[in-house]
Structures are given as C-alpha cells and as structure tokens.
Amino acid sequence: MKKHFLAIPYMVIVFAATLSLAGCKDGKPSDLLPKSYSFDLEKSLSFDLQKAPALGQITLSDVKLSIDMDSALAANGLSSFTVSKVQTRSVAVNTETPGANLDAFDSLALFVTASNLPEARIAYKYGIPNDIKSLDMDVDDVNIAEYLKEKPTNLKIKATLGDSIKQDMTLNANIIFKIDVSRK
C-alpha cells in the first residue's frame, strides 16, 4: 500500500509535465504563448540643437532610429512571431543642458520618414509652457512597422519657435514603442 502512495505524486508530476508540453512545438515555452502578443520597447535618442534666431516653424534635427526587430523578438522569447504593428506609447523630452529650458518652443512634433512612405507624425505637444526643462508629448495612433523596416529609419523633430533658441542645447527623447506580434 505504501508503494502506491509514493507512485501517485510521481504520476502527477509526470502528467503535469506532459500536459504543459503537449501544446509546444519542439518543447519550446514560447509555443505556450497566445497567437498574438504585445510588448514594450524603449529607445533613448538625443537631438543636438544649435542657436537659432529664426521664429516660426522649423525642422530642428534629424537622427537615425535603429531598431533590430529580430533581436527584440528574440530578447522577449518571441522568435517564432512576426511584427504586425508598432505604435508609439509615450515620448518624454527633456534638456539637461546647463542654463537651457524649453522656453523658445511653442510646439514640438516627432516624425518618422522612410523611402517611398509619407512622413508620419508619431508625437506632438502644443502650447508648451515657459520655465520647464522636460515634458511628456501626446502620441499619435499610427502604425510605423513599415517605416522600421528601413534601416535606419529617420526620426525628425520639428518645432514652432515663439522665441529664438538662445544657446546650443541637447534635447533627449525617451520613446516607448508598443510592439504587437503574431505567430508566423
């Protein structure tokens, strides 16, 4: 009788292990994930801005945005998935340049550009108050997955200046992208 009681826990463990791997292809845990999945990817960029006496709408800077989607998928255990949608979840902008602030800016906007695709705005902020060194931008509901296929993708910052930029400064942008993926 004692041997039967010892066999029951062993059988339960074997059954549970078999059941957990039953839906897996090649026994990989990523196969237990649903047919579609989302995760966040964070990128930090810097824009170097020169003194600018001009007022009105100007393009301040272009930077290269490089996201290796294959590496991002692998890092999240999603190599068997393909990217279906990329959207901007949040953008935080700041300057750490001593003596600089965002006073010159009435508005800021971030755009992605790629060959053979129209420029797409991904974030913006209008009515920027004085005496601030950082701000959270509003984001646009636009899928930029096709833009990110071009390596690197260009990210452009445009502004409306209500005052001149009085000194050289660096703007830092912390961007969080929401990546939607589905099984290949």
mmCIF file of C-alpha atoms in Angstrom:
data_model
loop_
_atom_site.group_PDB
_atom_site.id
_atom_site.type_symbol
_atom_site.label_atom_id
_atom_site.label_comp_id
_atom_site.label_asym_id
_atom_site.label_seq_id
_atom_site.Cartn_x
_atom_site.Cartn_y
_atom_site.Cartn_z
ATOM 1 C CA MET A 1 0.000 0.000 0.000
ATOM 2 C CA LYS A 2 2.849 2.356 0.871
ATOM 3 C CA LYS A 3 4.361 1.949 -2.632
ATOM 4 C CA HIS A 4 1.076 3.031 -4.248
ATOM 5 C CA PHE A 5 1.050 6.295 -2.275
ATOM 6 C CA LEU A 6 4.593 7.069 -3.426
ATOM 7 C CA ALA A 7 3.696 6.350 -7.034
ATOM 8 C CA ILE A 8 0.790 8.821 -7.056
ATOM 9 C CA PRO A 9 2.911 12.008 -6.614
ATOM 10 C CA TYR A 10 5.342 10.734 -9.252
ATOM 11 C CA MET A 11 2.478 10.104 -11.704
ATOM 12 C CA VAL A 12 1.031 13.573 -11.004
ATOM 13 C CA ILE A 13 4.391 15.226 -11.763
ATOM 14 C CA VAL A 14 4.845 13.242 -15.000
ATOM 15 C CA PHE A 15 1.259 14.000 -16.052
ATOM 16 C CA ALA A 16 1.664 17.745 -15.324
ATOM 17 C CA ALA A 17 4.940 17.935 -17.253
ATOM 18 C CA THR A 18 3.435 16.071 -20.209
ATOM 19 C CA LEU A 19 0.354 18.285 -20.191
ATOM 20 C CA SER A 20 2.383 21.503 -20.041
ATOM 21 C CA LEU A 21 4.459 20.489 -23.060
ATOM 22 C CA ALA A 22 1.604 18.985 -25.064
ATOM 23 C CA GLY A 23 0.896 22.209 -26.951
ATOM 24 C CA CYS A 24 4.558 23.047 -27.507
ATOM 25 C CA LYS A 25 6.283 22.650 -30.819
ATOM 26 C CA ASP A 26 9.711 21.150 -30.123
ATOM 27 C CA GLY A 27 9.008 21.669 -26.409
ATOM 28 C CA LYS A 28 9.697 25.427 -26.542
ATOM 29 C CA PRO A 29 7.947 27.513 -23.865
ATOM 30 C CA SER A 30 7.248 30.340 -26.343
ATOM 31 C CA ASP A 31 4.789 27.992 -28.022
ATOM 32 C CA LEU A 32 2.600 28.297 -24.941
ATOM 33 C CA LEU A 33 2.034 31.976 -25.725
ATOM 34 C CA PRO A 34 -1.145 33.060 -27.500
ATOM 35 C CA LYS A 35 -1.337 33.590 -31.264
ATOM 36 C CA SER A 36 -0.737 37.324 -30.759
ATOM 37 C CA TYR A 37 1.209 39.190 -28.115
ATOM 38 C CA SER A 38 2.392 42.725 -27.235
ATOM 39 C CA PHE A 39 5.478 44.072 -25.514
ATOM 40 C CA ASP A 40 7.113 47.466 -24.966
ATOM 41 C CA LEU A 41 10.451 48.548 -26.403
ATOM 42 C CA GLU A 42 12.252 51.625 -25.096
ATOM 43 C CA LYS A 43 14.619 53.810 -27.132
ATOM 44 C CA SER A 44 16.514 56.888 -25.984
ATOM 45 C CA LEU A 45 17.691 59.451 -28.520
ATOM 46 C CA SER A 46 19.460 62.797 -28.382
ATOM 47 C CA PHE A 47 18.990 65.776 -30.677
ATOM 48 C CA ASP A 48 21.734 68.412 -30.803
ATOM 49 C CA LEU A 49 20.203 71.832 -31.447
ATOM 50 C CA GLN A 50 22.090 74.938 -32.495
ATOM 51 C CA LYS A 51 21.298 78.504 -31.511
ATOM 52 C CA ALA A 52 18.516 79.692 -33.800
ATOM 53 C CA PRO A 53 17.400 83.280 -34.248
ATOM 54 C CA ALA A 54 14.535 82.191 -36.506
ATOM 55 C CA LEU A 55 10.926 82.215 -35.405
ATOM 56 C CA GLY A 56 8.085 80.128 -36.790
ATOM 57 C CA GLN A 57 8.088 76.530 -37.999
ATOM 58 C CA ILE A 58 11.457 74.866 -38.483
ATOM 59 C CA THR A 59 12.971 71.393 -38.669
ATOM 60 C CA LEU A 60 15.376 71.205 -35.772
ATOM 61 C CA SER A 61 17.139 67.915 -36.271
ATOM 62 C CA ASP A 62 17.226 64.525 -37.970
ATOM 63 C CA VAL A 63 18.510 61.449 -36.158
ATOM 64 C CA LYS A 64 18.750 57.825 -37.148
ATOM 65 C CA LEU A 65 16.395 55.476 -35.334
ATOM 66 C CA SER A 66 17.616 51.907 -35.480
ATOM 67 C CA ILE A 67 15.540 49.078 -34.034
ATOM 68 C CA ASP A 68 16.604 45.493 -34.694
ATOM 69 C CA MET A 69 13.234 43.751 -34.517
ATOM 70 C CA ASP A 70 14.741 40.256 -34.788
ATOM 71 C CA SER A 71 16.855 40.926 -31.681
ATOM 72 C CA ALA A 72 13.896 42.499 -29.859
ATOM 73 C CA LEU A 73 11.750 39.457 -30.621
ATOM 74 C CA ALA A 74 14.493 37.057 -29.512
ATOM 75 C CA ALA A 75 15.075 39.017 -26.284
ATOM 76 C CA ASN A 76 11.389 38.587 -25.455
ATOM 77 C CA GLY A 77 11.311 34.871 -26.350
ATOM 78 C CA LEU A 78 9.206 35.598 -29.440
ATOM 79 C CA SER A 79 11.442 34.465 -32.322
ATOM 80 C CA SER A 80 8.583 32.449 -33.803
ATOM 81 C CA PHE A 81 6.493 35.628 -34.108
ATOM 82 C CA THR A 82 6.368 38.391 -36.710
ATOM 83 C CA VAL A 83 5.782 42.103 -36.086
ATOM 84 C CA SER A 84 2.286 43.192 -37.090
ATOM 85 C CA LYS A 85 2.103 46.677 -35.580
ATOM 86 C CA VAL A 86 4.378 49.251 -33.938
ATOM 87 C CA GLN A 87 2.896 52.276 -32.196
ATOM 88 C CA THR A 88 4.309 54.997 -30.003
ATOM 89 C CA ARG A 89 3.135 54.507 -26.420
ATOM 90 C CA SER A 90 4.885 57.522 -24.853
ATOM 91 C CA VAL A 91 7.507 60.188 -25.508
ATOM 92 C CA ALA A 92 9.237 62.179 -22.778
ATOM 93 C CA VAL A 93 11.518 65.050 -23.839
ATOM 94 C CA ASN A 94 13.985 66.916 -21.653
ATOM 95 C CA THR A 95 17.119 69.009 -21.754
ATOM 96 C CA GLU A 96 19.930 68.648 -19.273
ATOM 97 C CA THR A 97 21.997 71.403 -20.882
ATOM 98 C CA PRO A 98 23.002 73.829 -18.099
ATOM 99 C CA GLY A 99 21.025 77.072 -18.332
ATOM 100 C CA ALA A 100 18.731 75.745 -21.076
ATOM 101 C CA ASN A 101 14.983 75.186 -20.953
ATOM 102 C CA LEU A 102 12.132 74.788 -23.433
ATOM 103 C CA ASP A 103 11.025 78.462 -23.389
ATOM 104 C CA ALA A 104 11.677 79.011 -27.108
ATOM 105 C CA PHE A 105 9.258 76.265 -28.140
ATOM 106 C CA ASP A 106 5.563 76.854 -28.755
ATOM 107 C CA SER A 107 5.204 73.316 -30.133
ATOM 108 C CA LEU A 108 7.251 70.200 -30.828
ATOM 109 C CA ALA A 109 6.493 67.242 -33.091
ATOM 110 C CA LEU A 110 8.322 63.998 -33.891
ATOM 111 C CA PHE A 111 8.036 62.385 -37.321
ATOM 112 C CA VAL A 112 9.344 59.178 -38.878
ATOM 113 C CA THR A 113 10.404 59.150 -42.509
ATOM 114 C CA ALA A 114 11.350 56.335 -44.856
ATOM 115 C CA SER A 115 11.890 55.957 -48.587
ATOM 116 C CA ASN A 116 8.645 55.686 -50.562
ATOM 117 C CA LEU A 117 6.480 56.327 -47.474
ATOM 118 C CA PRO A 118 4.842 59.605 -46.460
ATOM 119 C CA GLU A 119 6.204 61.366 -43.405
ATOM 120 C CA ALA A 120 4.252 60.211 -40.320
ATOM 121 C CA ARG A 121 3.878 62.170 -37.087
ATOM 122 C CA ILE A 122 4.261 59.956 -34.018
ATOM 123 C CA ALA A 123 4.144 62.523 -31.183
ATOM 124 C CA TYR A 124 3.417 66.216 -30.600
ATOM 125 C CA LYS A 125 2.967 68.860 -27.941
ATOM 126 C CA TYR A 126 1.267 72.223 -28.442
ATOM 127 C CA GLY A 127 1.168 75.155 -26.016
ATOM 128 C CA ILE A 128 4.436 74.390 -24.257
ATOM 129 C CA PRO A 129 4.660 76.457 -21.055
ATOM 130 C CA ASN A 130 7.694 78.515 -20.064
ATOM 131 C CA ASP A 131 10.271 77.621 -17.427
ATOM 132 C CA ILE A 132 10.232 73.863 -17.972
ATOM 133 C CA LYS A 133 13.102 71.517 -18.778
ATOM 134 C CA SER A 134 11.001 68.438 -19.575
ATOM 135 C CA LEU A 135 7.610 67.472 -20.963
ATOM 136 C CA ASP A 136 5.512 64.472 -21.918
ATOM 137 C CA MET A 137 4.307 64.580 -25.507
ATOM 138 C CA ASP A 138 0.929 63.431 -26.832
ATOM 139 C CA VAL A 139 1.183 60.428 -29.162
ATOM 140 C CA ASP A 140 -0.470 59.655 -32.483
ATOM 141 C CA ASP A 141 -2.265 56.391 -33.209
ATOM 142 C CA VAL A 142 -0.183 55.422 -36.246
ATOM 143 C CA ASN A 143 1.367 52.071 -37.197
ATOM 144 C CA ILE A 144 5.046 52.603 -38.052
ATOM 145 C CA ALA A 145 6.020 48.952 -38.609
ATOM 146 C CA GLU A 146 6.693 49.569 -42.325
ATOM 147 C CA TYR A 147 8.915 52.576 -41.513
ATOM 148 C CA LEU A 148 11.087 50.484 -39.210
ATOM 149 C CA LYS A 149 11.872 48.014 -41.998
ATOM 150 C CA GLU A 150 14.171 50.670 -43.460
ATOM 151 C CA LYS A 151 17.425 50.542 -41.556
ATOM 152 C CA PRO A 152 17.997 53.013 -40.116
ATOM 153 C CA THR A 153 14.733 54.923 -40.043
ATOM 154 C CA ASN A 154 14.927 58.707 -39.865
ATOM 155 C CA LEU A 155 13.361 60.470 -36.914
ATOM 156 C CA LYS A 156 12.787 64.171 -37.431
ATOM 157 C CA ILE A 157 11.955 66.793 -34.827
ATOM 158 C CA LYS A 158 10.030 69.866 -35.940
ATOM 159 C CA ALA A 159 9.133 72.865 -33.845
ATOM 160 C CA THR A 160 7.308 76.136 -33.840
ATOM 161 C CA LEU A 161 9.509 78.696 -32.159
ATOM 162 C CA GLY A 162 7.889 81.622 -30.363
ATOM 163 C CA ASP A 163 11.325 82.878 -29.348
ATOM 164 C CA SER A 164 14.870 82.247 -30.525
ATOM 165 C CA ILE A 165 16.919 79.344 -29.194
ATOM 166 C CA LYS A 166 19.448 81.351 -27.229
ATOM 167 C CA GLN A 167 22.132 78.686 -26.786
ATOM 168 C CA ASP A 168 23.213 75.342 -28.202
ATOM 169 C CA MET A 169 21.407 72.561 -26.384
ATOM 170 C CA THR A 170 20.705 68.859 -26.447
ATOM 171 C CA LEU A 171 17.172 67.503 -26.303
ATOM 172 C CA ASN A 172 16.808 63.953 -25.020
ATOM 173 C CA ALA A 173 13.809 61.886 -26.050
ATOM 174 C CA ASN A 174 12.808 58.708 -24.254
ATOM 175 C CA ILE A 175 10.391 56.841 -26.532
ATOM 176 C CA ILE A 176 8.429 53.727 -25.614
ATOM 177 C CA PHE A 177 7.029 51.738 -28.522
ATOM 178 C CA LYS A 178 4.268 49.147 -28.214
ATOM 179 C CA ILE A 179 5.133 46.172 -30.431
ATOM 180 C CA ASP A 180 2.267 43.876 -31.500
ATOM 181 C CA VAL A 181 3.334 40.484 -32.836
ATOM 182 C CA SER A 182 1.582 37.405 -34.177
ATOM 183 C CA ARG A 183 2.661 33.861 -34.967
ATOM 184 C CA LYS A 184 4.427 33.315 -38.271
#
